GROMACS .gro file of C-alpha atoms in nm:
model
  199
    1UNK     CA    1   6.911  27.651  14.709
    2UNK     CA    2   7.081  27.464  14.976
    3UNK     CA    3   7.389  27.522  15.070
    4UNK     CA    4   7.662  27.251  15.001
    5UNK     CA    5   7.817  27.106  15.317
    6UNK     CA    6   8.155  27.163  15.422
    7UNK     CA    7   8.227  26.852  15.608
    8UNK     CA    8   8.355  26.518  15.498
    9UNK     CA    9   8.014  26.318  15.526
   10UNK     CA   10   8.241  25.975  15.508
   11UNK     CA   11   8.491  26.139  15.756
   12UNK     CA   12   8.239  26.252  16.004
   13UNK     CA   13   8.032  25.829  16.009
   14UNK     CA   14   8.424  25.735  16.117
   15UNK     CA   15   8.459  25.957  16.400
   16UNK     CA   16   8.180  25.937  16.533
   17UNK     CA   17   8.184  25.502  16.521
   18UNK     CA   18   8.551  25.549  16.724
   19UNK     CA   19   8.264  25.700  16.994
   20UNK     CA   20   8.016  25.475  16.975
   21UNK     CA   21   8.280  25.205  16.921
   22UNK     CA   22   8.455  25.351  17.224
   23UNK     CA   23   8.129  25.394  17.464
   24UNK     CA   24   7.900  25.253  17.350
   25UNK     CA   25   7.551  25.363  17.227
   26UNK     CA   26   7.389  25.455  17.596
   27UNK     CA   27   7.759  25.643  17.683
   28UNK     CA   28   7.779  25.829  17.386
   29UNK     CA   29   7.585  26.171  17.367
   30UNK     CA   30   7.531  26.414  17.133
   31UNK     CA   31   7.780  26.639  17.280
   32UNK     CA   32   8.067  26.360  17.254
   33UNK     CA   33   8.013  26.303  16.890
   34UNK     CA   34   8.035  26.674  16.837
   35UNK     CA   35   8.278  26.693  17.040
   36UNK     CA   36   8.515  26.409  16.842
   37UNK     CA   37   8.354  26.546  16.493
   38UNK     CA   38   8.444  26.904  16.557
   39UNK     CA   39   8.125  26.962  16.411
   40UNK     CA   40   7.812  27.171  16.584
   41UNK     CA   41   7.496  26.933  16.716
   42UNK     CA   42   7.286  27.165  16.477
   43UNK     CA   43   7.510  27.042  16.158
   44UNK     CA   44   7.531  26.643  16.314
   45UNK     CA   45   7.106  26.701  16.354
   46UNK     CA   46   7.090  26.833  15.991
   47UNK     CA   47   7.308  26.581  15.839
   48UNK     CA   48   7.257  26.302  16.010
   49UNK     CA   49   6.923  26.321  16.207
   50UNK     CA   50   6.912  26.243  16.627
   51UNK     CA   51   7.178  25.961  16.754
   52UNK     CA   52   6.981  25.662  16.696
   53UNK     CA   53   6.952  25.775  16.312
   54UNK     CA   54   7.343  25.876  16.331
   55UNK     CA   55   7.400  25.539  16.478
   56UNK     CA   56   7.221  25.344  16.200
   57UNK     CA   57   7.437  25.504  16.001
   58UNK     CA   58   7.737  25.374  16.132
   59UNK     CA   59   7.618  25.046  16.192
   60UNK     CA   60   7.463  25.026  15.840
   61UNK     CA   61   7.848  25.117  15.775
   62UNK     CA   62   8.026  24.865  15.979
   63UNK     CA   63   7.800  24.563  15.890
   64UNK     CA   64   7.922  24.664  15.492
   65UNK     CA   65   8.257  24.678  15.578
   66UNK     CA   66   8.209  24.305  15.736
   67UNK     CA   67   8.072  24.150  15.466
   68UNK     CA   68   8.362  24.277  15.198
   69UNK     CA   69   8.658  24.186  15.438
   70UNK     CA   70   8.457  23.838  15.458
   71UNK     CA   71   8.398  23.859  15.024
   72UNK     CA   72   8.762  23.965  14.976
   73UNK     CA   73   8.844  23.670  15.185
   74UNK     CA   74   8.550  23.390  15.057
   75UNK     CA   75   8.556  23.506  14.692
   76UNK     CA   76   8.449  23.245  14.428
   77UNK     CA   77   8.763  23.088  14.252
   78UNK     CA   78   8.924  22.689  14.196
   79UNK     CA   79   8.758  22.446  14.433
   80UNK     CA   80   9.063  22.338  14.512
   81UNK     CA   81   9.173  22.680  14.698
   82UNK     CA   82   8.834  22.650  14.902
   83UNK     CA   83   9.010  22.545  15.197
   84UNK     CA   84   9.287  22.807  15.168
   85UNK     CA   85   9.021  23.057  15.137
   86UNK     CA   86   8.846  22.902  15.465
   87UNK     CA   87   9.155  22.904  15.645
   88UNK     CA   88   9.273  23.281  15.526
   89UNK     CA   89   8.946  23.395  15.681
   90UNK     CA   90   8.892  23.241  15.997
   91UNK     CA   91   9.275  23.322  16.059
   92UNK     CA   92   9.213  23.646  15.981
   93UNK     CA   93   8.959  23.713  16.223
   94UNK     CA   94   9.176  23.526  16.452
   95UNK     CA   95   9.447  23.750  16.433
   96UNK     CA   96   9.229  24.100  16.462
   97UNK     CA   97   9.075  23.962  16.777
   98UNK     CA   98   9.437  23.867  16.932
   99UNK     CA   99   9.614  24.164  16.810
  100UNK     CA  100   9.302  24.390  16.973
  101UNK     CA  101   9.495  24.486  17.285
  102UNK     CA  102   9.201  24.759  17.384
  103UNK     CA  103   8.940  24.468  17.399
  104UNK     CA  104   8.731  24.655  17.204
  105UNK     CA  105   8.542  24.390  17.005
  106UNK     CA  106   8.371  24.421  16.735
  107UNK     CA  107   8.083  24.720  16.692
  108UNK     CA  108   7.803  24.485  16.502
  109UNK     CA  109   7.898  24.250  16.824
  110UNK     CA  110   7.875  24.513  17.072
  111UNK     CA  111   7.564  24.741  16.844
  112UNK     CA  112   7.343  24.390  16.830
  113UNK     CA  113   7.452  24.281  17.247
  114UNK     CA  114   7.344  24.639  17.352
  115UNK     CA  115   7.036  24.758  17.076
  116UNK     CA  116   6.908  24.455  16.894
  117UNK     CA  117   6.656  24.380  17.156
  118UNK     CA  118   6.447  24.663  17.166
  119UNK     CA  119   6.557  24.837  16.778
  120UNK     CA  120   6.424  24.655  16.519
  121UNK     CA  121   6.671  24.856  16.258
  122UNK     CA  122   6.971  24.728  16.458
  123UNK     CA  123   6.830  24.354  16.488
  124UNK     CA  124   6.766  24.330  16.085
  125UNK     CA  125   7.094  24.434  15.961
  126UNK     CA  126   7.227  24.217  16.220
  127UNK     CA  127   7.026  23.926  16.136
  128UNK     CA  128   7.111  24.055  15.708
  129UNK     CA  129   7.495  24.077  15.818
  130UNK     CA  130   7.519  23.759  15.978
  131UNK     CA  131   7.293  23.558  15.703
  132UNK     CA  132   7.556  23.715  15.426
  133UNK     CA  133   7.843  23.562  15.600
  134UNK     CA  134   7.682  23.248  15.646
  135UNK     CA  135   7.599  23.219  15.257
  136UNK     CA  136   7.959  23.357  15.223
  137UNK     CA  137   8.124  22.995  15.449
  138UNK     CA  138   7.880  22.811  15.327
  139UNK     CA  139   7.933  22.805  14.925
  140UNK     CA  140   8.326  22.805  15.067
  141UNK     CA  141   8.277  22.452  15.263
  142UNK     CA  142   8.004  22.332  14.924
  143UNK     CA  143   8.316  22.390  14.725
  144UNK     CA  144   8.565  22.207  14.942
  145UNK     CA  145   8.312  21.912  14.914
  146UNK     CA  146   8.317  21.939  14.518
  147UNK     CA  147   8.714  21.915  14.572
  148UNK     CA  148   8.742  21.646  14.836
  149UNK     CA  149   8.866  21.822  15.131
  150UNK     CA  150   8.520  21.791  15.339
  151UNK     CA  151   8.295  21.528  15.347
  152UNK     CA  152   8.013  21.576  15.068
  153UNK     CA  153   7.836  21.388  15.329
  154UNK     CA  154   7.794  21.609  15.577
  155UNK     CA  155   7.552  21.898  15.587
  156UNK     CA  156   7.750  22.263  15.455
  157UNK     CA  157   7.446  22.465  15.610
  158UNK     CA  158   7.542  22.349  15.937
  159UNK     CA  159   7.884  22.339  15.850
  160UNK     CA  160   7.907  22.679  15.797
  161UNK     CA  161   7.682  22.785  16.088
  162UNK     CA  162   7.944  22.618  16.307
  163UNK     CA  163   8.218  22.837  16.141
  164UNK     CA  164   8.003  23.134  16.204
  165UNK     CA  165   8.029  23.082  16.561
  166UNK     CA  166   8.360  23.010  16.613
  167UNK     CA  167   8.437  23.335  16.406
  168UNK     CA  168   8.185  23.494  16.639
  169UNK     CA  169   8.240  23.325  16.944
  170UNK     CA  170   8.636  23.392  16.900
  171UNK     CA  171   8.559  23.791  16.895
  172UNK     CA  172   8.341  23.748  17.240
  173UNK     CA  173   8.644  23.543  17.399
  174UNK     CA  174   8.941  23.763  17.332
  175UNK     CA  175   8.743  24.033  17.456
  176UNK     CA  176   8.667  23.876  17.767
  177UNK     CA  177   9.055  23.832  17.797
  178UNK     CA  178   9.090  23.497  17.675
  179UNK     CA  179   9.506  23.498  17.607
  180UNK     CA  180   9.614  23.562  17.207
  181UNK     CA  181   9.754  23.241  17.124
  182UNK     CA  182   9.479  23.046  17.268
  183UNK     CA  183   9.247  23.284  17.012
  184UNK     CA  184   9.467  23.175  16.747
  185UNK     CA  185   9.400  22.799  16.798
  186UNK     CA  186   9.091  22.828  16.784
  187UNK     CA  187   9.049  22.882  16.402
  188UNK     CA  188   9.322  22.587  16.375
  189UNK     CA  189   9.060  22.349  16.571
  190UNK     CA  190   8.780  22.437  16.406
  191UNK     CA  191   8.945  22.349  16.088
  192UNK     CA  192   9.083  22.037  16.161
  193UNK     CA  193   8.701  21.926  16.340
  194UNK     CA  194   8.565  21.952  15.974
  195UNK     CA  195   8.460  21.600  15.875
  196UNK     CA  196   8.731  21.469  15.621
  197UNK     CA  197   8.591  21.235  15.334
  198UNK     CA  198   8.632  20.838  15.426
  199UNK     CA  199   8.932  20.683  15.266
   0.00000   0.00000   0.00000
């Protein structure tokens, strides 16, 4: 019979993300997630497999944690609040990326830049993660039609594409230095470019 392990599985995905987070996935070695585990490459091998299967592992785990911050945030409720809700979430991700003084990005940002080209696990859940948030904006902007606040006119798919990006795009230029309150108004103009419905 096995023997149970003495580690925090959960405990042991979040250290070892702060090092991938931190070098990325070429810097990181084996040694430096041991290292910031405090765990022996024979356990991290056992447990986890080599580092691209550790790293799948915290990817898988980031790309989660993603989509619920952006399903706490774009949750179905009153068509009326759809624009609240819109607004709460692109502000949100406003705010992380201006109050992220390391420059540190985001890790599915920074996993898909570096690994998506040439590791097809990295490049699905990217393409998964991103296609969840779209569907996420994109009933969000159907309901502000419902209520008036967009024009039912215009297209929500693209709609919420365009959101995507900015949310995206707004990650990629605070980390290139871009200053904080010029992060933060961006979400406020791509809010007010949203077509309005003719008087």
């Amino acid at each position: 019979m096995p023997r149970p392990r003495a580690f925090d599985e959960q405990q042991v995905i979040e250290r070892a993300r702060e090092q991938f987070w931190a070098s990325g996935y070429a810097g990181t070695r084996m040694d430096d997630i041991a290292r910031a585990t405090g765990l022996g490459k024979g356990s991290l091998y056992g447990a986890f497999g080599d580092k691209g299967k550790l790293f799948h592992r915290v990817f898988d785990d980031w790309c989660t944690a993603v989509i619920a911050v952006a399903e706490e945030r774009l949750t179905s409720g009153p068509d009326a609040e759809a624009m609240t809700r819109l607004a709460g979430y692109l502000h949100l991700m406003a705010e992380n990326t201006a109050s992220d003084t390391e420059r540190r990005g985001c890790l599915l940002a920074k996993g898909a830049a570096e690994l998506a080209q040439h590791d097809q696990t990295v490049a699905d859940r990217s393409a998964k993660t991103m296609t969840a948030l779209l569907t996420l904006l994109r009933r969000e902007i159907s309901a502000a039609q419902r209520h008036g606040d967009i024009d039912s006119a215009a297209d929500p798919e693209r709609l919420a594409a365009l959101l995507l990006t900015v949310v995206r795009g707004i990650e990629a230029v605070g980390k290139a230095g871009l200053d904080p309150k010029t992060v933060r108004n961006i979400a406020d103009t791509a809010l007010m470019v949203l077509p309005k419905p003719e008087n």
